[in-house]
mmCIF file with all atom_site columns, C-alpha atoms in Angstrom:
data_model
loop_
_atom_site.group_PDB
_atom_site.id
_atom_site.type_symbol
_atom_site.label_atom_id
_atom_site.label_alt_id
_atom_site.label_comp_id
_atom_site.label_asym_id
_atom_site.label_entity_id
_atom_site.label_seq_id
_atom_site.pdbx_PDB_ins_code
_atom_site.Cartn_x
_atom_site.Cartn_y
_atom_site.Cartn_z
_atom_site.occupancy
_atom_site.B_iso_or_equiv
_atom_site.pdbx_formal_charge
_atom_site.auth_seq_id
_atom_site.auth_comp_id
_atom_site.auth_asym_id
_atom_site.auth_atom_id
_atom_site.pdbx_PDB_model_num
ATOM 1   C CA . UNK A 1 1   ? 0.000   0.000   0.000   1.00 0.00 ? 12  UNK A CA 1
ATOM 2   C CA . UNK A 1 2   ? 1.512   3.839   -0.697  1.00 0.00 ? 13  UNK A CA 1
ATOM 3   C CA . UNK A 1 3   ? 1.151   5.760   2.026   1.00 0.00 ? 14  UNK A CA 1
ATOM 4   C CA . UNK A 1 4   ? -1.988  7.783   0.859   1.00 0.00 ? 15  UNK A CA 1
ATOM 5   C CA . UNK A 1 5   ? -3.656  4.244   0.724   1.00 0.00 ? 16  UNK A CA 1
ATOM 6   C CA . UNK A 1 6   ? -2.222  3.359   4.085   1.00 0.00 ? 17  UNK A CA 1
ATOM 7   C CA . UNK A 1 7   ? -3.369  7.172   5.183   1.00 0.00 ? 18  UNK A CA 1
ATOM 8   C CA . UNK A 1 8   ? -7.186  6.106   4.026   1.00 0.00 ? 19  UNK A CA 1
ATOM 9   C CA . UNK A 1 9   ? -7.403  2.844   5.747   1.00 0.00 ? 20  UNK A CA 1
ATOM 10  C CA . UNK A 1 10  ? -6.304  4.189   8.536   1.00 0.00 ? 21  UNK A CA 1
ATOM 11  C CA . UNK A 1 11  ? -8.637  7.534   8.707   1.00 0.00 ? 22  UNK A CA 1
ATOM 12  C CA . UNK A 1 12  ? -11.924 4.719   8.158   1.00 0.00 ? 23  UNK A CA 1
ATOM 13  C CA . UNK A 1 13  ? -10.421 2.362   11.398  1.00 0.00 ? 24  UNK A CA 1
ATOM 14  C CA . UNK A 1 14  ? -10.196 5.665   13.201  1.00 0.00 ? 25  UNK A CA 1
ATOM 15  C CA . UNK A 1 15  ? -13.932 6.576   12.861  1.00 0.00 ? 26  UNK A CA 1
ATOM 16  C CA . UNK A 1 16  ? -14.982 3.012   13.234  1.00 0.00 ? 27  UNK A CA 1
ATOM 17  C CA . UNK A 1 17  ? -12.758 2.934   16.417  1.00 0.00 ? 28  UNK A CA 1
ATOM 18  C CA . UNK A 1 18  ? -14.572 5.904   17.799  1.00 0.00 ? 29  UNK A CA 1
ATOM 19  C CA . UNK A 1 19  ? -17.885 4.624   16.721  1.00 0.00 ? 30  UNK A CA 1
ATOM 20  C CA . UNK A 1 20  ? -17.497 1.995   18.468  1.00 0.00 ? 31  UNK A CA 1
ATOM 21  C CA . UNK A 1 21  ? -16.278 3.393   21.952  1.00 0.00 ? 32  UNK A CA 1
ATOM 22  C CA . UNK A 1 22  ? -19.094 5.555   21.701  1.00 0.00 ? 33  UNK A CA 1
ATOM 23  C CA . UNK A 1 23  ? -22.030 3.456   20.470  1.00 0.00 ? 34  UNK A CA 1
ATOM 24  C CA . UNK A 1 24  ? -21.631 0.504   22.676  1.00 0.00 ? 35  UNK A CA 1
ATOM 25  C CA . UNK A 1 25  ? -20.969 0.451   26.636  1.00 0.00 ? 36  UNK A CA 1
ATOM 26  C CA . UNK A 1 26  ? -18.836 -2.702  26.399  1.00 0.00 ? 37  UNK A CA 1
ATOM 27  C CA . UNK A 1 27  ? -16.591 -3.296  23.535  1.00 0.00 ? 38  UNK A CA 1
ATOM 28  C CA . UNK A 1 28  ? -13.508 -5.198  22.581  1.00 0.00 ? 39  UNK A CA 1
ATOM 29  C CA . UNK A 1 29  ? -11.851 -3.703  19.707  1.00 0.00 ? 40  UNK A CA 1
ATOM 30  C CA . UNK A 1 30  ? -8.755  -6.350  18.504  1.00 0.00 ? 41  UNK A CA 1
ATOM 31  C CA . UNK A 1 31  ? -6.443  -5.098  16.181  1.00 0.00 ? 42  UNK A CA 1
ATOM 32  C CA . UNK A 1 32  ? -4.908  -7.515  13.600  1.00 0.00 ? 43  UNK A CA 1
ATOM 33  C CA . UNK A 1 33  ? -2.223  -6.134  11.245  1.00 0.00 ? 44  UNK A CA 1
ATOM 34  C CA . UNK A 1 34  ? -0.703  -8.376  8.683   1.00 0.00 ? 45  UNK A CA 1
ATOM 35  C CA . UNK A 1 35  ? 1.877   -8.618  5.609   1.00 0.00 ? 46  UNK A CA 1
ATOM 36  C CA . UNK A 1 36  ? 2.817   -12.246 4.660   1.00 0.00 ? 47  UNK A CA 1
ATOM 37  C CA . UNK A 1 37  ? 2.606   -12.811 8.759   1.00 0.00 ? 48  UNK A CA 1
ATOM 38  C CA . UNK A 1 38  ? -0.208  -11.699 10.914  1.00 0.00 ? 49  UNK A CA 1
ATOM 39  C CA . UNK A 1 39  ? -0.313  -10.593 14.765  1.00 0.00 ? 50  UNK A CA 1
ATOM 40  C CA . UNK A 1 40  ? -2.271  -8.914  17.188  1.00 0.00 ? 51  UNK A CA 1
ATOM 41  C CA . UNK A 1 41  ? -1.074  -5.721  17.808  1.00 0.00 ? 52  UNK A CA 1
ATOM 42  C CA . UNK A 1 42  ? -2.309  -2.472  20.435  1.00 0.00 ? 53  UNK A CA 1
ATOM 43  C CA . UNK A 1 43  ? -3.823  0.643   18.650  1.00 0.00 ? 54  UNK A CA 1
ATOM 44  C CA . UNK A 1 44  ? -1.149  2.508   18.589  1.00 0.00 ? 55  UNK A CA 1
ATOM 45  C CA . UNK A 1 45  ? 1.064   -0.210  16.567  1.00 0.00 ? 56  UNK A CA 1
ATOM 46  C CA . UNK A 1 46  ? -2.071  -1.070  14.058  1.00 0.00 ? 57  UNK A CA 1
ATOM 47  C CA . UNK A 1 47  ? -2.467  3.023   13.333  1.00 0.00 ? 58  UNK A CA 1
ATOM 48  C CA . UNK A 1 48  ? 1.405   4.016   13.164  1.00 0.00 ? 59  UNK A CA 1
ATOM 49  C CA . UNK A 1 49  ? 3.383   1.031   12.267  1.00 0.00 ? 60  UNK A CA 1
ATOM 50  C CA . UNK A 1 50  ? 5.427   1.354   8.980   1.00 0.00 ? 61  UNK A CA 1
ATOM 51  C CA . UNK A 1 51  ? 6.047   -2.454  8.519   1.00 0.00 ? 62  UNK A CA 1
ATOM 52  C CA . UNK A 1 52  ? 5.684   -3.311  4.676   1.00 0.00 ? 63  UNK A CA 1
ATOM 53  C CA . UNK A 1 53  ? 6.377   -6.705  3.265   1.00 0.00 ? 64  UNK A CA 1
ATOM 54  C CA . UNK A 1 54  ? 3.829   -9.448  0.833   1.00 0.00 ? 65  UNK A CA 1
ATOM 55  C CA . UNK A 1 55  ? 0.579   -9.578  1.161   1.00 0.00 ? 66  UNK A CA 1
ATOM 56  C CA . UNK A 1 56  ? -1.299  -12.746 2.300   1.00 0.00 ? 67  UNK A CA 1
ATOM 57  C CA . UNK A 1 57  ? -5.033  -12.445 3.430   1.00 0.00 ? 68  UNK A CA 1
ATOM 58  C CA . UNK A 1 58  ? -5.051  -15.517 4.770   1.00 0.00 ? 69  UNK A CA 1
ATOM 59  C CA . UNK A 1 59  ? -2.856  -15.978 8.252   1.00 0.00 ? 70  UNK A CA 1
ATOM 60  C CA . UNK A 1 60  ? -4.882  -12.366 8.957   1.00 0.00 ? 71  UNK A CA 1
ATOM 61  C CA . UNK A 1 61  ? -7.927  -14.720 9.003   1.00 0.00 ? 72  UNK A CA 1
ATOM 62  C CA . UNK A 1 62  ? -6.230  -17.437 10.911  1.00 0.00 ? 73  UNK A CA 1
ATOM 63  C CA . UNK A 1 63  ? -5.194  -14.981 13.426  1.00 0.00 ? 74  UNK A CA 1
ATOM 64  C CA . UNK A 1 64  ? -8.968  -13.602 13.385  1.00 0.00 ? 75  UNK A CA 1
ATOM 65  C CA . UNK A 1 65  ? -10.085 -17.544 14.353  1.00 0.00 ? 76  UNK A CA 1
ATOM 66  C CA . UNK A 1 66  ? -7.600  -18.168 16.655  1.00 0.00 ? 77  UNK A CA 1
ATOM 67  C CA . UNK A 1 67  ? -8.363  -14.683 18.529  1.00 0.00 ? 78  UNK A CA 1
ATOM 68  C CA . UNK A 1 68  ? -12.134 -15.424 18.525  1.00 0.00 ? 79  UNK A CA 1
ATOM 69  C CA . UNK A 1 69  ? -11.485 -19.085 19.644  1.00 0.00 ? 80  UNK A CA 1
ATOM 70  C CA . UNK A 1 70  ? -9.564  -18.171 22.632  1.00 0.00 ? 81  UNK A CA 1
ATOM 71  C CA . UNK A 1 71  ? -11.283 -15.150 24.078  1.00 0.00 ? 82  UNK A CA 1
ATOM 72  C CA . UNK A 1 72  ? -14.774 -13.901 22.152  1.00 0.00 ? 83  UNK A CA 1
ATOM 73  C CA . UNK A 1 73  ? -16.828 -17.550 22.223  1.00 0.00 ? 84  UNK A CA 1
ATOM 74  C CA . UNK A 1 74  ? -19.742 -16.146 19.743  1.00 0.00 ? 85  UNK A CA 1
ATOM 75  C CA . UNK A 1 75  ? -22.394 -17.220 21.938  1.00 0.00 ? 86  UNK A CA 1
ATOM 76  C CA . UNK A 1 76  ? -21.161 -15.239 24.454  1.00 0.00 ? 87  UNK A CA 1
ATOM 77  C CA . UNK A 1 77  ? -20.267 -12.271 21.702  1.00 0.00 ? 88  UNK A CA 1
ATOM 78  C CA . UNK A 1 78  ? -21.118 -10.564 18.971  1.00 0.00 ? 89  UNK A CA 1
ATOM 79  C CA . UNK A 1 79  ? -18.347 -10.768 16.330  1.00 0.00 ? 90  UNK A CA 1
ATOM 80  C CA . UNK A 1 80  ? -18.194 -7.837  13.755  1.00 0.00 ? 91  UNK A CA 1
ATOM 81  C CA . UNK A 1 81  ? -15.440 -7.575  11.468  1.00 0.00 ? 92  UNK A CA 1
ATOM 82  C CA . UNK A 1 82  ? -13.764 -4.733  9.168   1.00 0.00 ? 93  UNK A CA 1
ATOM 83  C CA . UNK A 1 83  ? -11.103 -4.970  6.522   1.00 0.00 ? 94  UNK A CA 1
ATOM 84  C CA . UNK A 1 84  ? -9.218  -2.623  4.695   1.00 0.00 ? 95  UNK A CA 1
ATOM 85  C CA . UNK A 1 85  ? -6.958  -2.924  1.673   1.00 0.00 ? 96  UNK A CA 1
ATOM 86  C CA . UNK A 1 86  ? -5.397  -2.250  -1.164  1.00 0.00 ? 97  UNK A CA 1
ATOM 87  C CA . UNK A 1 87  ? -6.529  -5.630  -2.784  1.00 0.00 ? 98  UNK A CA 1
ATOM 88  C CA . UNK A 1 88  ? -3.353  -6.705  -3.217  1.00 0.00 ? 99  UNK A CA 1
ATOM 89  C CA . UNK A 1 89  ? -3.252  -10.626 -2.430  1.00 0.00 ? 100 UNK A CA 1
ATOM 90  C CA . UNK A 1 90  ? -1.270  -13.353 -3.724  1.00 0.00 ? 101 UNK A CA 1
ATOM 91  C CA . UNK A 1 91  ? -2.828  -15.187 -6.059  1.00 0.00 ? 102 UNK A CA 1
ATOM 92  C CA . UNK A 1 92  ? -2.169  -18.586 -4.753  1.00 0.00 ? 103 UNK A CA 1
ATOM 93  C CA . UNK A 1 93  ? -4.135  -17.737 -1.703  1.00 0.00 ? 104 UNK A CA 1
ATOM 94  C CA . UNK A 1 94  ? -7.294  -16.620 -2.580  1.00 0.00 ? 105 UNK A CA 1
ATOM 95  C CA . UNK A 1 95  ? -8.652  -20.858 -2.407  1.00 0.00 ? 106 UNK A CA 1
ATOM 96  C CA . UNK A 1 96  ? -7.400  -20.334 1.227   1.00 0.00 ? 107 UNK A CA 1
ATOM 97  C CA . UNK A 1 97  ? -9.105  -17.004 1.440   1.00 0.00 ? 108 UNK A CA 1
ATOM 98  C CA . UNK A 1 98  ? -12.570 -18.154 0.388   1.00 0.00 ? 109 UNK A CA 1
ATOM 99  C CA . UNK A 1 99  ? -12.235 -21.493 2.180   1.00 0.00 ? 110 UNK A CA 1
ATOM 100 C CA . UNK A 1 100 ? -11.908 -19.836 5.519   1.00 0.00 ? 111 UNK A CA 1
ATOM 101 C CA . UNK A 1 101 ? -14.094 -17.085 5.586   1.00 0.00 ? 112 UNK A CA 1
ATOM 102 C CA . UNK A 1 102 ? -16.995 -19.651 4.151   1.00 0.00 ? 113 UNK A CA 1
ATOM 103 C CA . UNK A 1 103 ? -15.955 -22.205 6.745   1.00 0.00 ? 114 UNK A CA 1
ATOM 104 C CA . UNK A 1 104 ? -14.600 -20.691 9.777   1.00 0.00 ? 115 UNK A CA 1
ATOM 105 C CA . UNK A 1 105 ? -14.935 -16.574 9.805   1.00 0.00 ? 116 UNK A CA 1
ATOM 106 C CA . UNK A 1 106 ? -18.466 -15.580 8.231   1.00 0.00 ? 117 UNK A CA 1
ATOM 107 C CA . UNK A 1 107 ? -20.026 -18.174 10.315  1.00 0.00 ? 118 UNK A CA 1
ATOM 108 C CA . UNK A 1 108 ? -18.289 -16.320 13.530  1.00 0.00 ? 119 UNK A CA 1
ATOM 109 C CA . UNK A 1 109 ? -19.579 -12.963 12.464  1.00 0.00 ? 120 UNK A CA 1
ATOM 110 C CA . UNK A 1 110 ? -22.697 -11.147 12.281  1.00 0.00 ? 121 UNK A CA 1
ATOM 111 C CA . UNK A 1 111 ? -21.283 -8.615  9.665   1.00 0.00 ? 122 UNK A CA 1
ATOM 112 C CA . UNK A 1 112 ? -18.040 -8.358  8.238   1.00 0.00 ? 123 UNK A CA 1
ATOM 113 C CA . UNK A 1 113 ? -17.172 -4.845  6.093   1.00 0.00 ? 124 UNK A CA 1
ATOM 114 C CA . UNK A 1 114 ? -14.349 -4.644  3.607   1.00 0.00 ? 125 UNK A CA 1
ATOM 115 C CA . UNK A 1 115 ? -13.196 -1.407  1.774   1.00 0.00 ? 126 UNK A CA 1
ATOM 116 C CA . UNK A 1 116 ? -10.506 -1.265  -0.863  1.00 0.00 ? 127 UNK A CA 1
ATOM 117 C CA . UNK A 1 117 ? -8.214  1.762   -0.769  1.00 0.00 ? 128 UNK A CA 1
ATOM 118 C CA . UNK A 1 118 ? -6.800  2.881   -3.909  1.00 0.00 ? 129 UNK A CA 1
ATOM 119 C CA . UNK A 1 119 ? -5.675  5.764   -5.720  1.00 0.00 ? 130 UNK A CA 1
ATOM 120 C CA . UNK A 1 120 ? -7.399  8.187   -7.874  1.00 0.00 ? 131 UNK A CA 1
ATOM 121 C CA . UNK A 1 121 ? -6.296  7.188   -11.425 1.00 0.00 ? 132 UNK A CA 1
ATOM 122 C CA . UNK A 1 122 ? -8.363  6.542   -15.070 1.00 0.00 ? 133 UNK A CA 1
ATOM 123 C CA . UNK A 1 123 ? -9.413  3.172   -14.590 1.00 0.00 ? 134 UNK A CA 1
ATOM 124 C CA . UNK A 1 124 ? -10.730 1.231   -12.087 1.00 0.00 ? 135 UNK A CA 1
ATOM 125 C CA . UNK A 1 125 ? -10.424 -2.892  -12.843 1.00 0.00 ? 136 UNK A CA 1
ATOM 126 C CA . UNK A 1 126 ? -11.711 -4.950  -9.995  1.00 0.00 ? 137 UNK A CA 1
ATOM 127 C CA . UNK A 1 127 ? -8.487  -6.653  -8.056  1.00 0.00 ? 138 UNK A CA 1
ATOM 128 C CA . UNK A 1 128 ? -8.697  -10.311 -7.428  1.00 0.00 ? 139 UNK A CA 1
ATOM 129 C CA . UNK A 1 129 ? -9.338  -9.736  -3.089  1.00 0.00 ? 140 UNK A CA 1
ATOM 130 C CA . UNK A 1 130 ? -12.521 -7.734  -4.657  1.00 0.00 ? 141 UNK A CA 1
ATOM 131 C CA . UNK A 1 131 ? -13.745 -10.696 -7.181  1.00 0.00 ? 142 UNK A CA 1
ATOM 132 C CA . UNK A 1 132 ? -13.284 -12.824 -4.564  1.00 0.00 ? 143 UNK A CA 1
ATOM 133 C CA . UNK A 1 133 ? -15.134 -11.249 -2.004  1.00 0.00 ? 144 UNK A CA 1
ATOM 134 C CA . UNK A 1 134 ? -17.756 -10.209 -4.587  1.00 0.00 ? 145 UNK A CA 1
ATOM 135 C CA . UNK A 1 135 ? -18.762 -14.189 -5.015  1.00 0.00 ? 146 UNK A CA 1
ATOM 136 C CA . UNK A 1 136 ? -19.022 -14.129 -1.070  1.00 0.00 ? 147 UNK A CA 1
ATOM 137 C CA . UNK A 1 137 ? -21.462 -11.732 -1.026  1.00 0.00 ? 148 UNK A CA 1
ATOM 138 C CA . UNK A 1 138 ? -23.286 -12.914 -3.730  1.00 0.00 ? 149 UNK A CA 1
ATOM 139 C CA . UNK A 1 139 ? -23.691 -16.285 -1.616  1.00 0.00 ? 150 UNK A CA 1
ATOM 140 C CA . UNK A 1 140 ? -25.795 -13.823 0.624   1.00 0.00 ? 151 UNK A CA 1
ATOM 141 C CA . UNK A 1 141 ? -22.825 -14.164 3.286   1.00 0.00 ? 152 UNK A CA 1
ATOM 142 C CA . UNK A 1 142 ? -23.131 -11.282 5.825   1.00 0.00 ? 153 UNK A CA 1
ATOM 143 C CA . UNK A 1 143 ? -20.389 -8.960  4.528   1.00 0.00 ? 154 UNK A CA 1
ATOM 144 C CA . UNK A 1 144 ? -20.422 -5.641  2.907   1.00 0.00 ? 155 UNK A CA 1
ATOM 145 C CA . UNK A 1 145 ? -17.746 -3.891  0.258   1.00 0.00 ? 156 UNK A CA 1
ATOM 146 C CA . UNK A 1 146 ? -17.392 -0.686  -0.506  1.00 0.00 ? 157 UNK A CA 1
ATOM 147 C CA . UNK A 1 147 ? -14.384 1.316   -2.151  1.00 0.00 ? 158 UNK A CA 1
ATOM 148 C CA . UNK A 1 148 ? -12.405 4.434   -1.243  1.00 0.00 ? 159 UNK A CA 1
ATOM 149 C CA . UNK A 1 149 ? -10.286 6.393   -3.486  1.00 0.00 ? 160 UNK A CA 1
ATOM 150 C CA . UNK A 1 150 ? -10.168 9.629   -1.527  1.00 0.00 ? 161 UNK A CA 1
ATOM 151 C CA . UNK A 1 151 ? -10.565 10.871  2.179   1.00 0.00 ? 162 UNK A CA 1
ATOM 152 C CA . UNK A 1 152 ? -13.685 12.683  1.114   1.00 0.00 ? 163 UNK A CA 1
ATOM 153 C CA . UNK A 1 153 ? -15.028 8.959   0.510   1.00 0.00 ? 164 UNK A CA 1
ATOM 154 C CA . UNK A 1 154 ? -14.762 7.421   3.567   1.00 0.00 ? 165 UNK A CA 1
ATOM 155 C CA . UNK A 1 155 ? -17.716 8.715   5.847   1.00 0.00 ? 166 UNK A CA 1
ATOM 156 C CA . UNK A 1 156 ? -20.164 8.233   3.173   1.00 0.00 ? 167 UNK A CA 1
ATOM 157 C CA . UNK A 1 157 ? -18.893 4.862   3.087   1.00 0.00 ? 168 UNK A CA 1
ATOM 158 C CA . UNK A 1 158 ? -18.611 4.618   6.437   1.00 0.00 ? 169 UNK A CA 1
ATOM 159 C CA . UNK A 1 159 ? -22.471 5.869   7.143   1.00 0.00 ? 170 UNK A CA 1
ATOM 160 C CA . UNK A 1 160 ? -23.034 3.436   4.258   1.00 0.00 ? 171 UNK A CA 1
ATOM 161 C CA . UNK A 1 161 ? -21.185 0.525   5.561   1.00 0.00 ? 172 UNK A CA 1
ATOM 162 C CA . UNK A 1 162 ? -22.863 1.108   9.251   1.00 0.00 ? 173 UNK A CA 1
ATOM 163 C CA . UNK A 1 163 ? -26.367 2.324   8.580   1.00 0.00 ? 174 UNK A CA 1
ATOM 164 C CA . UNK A 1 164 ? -28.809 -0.398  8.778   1.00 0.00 ? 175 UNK A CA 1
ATOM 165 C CA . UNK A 1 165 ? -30.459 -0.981  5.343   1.00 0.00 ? 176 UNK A CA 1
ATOM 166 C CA . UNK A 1 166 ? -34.483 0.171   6.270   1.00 0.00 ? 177 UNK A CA 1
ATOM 167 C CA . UNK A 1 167 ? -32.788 3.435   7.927   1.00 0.00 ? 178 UNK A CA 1
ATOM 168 C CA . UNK A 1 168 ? -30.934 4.219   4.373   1.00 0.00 ? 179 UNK A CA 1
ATOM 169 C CA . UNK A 1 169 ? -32.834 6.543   1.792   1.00 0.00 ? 180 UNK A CA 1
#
């Protein structure tokens, strides 16, 4: 991600981060960050961090499970999940990709929320993350995608994202 991507997914987990303090009463925000490895990190490490490095979706997910296996039993919790990126995946891992969140993290969550950061430019093909999740979706899984290209998008898409759908006009 450049760092005007990085600078957009980061300004969208902000509001959602301060949404969520000040919706709900008792919340556990968890924050995962990930390149080819993923690990739990504290806010200010997920927000500030400059690591960089090949993107795999995948151990991000596995990290996700693990987390909600040890701590956040979904009976006990309601699991919400939000992803940003720049779509940028590695090929080979996209079976892995769609395997777990069919198998292991959609059935976890009550909503999961993906936006895709990019850059203003000409065109705008769909990446392979985005096909991907777009089949998801169309399986009626409970996720959501929206795309950002400048900071001027992301509380529409936020309000968009988090407004339930008989409250939107």
């Amino acid at each position: 991600m450049t760092e005007d991507m990085k600078d957009l997914a980061k300004r969208f987990f902000m509001l959602l981060y301060l949404f969520l303090e000040r919706r709900y009463r008792h919340v556990d925000i968890v924050f995962i960050r990930h390149t080819h490895i993923a690990q739990e990190v504290d806010e200010e490490t997920f927000f500030y961090s400059r690591e960089t490095g090949g993107t795999l979706v995948s151990p991000a997910l596995r990290e996700m499970e693990r987390i909600v296996r040890d701590r956040y039993s979904p009976s006990d919790w309601n699991i919400y999940a939000a992803q940003a990126s720049d779509g940028d995946n590695t090929p080979s891992d996209n079976a892995t990709v769609v395997e777990l969140l069919e198998n292991t993290i959609l059935p976890l969550c009550r909503y999961y929320a993906y936006i895709e950061v990019s850059e203003e430019r000409g065109w705008d093909a769909p990446t392979d993350l985005w096909e991907v999740y777009q089949k998801l979706v169309a399986k009626g899984h409970p996720m959501a995608m929206r795309k950002v290209k400048k900071r001027a998008d992301i509380f529409p898409v936020f309000q968009d994202l988090f407004t339930p759908a008989e409250l939107r006009r």
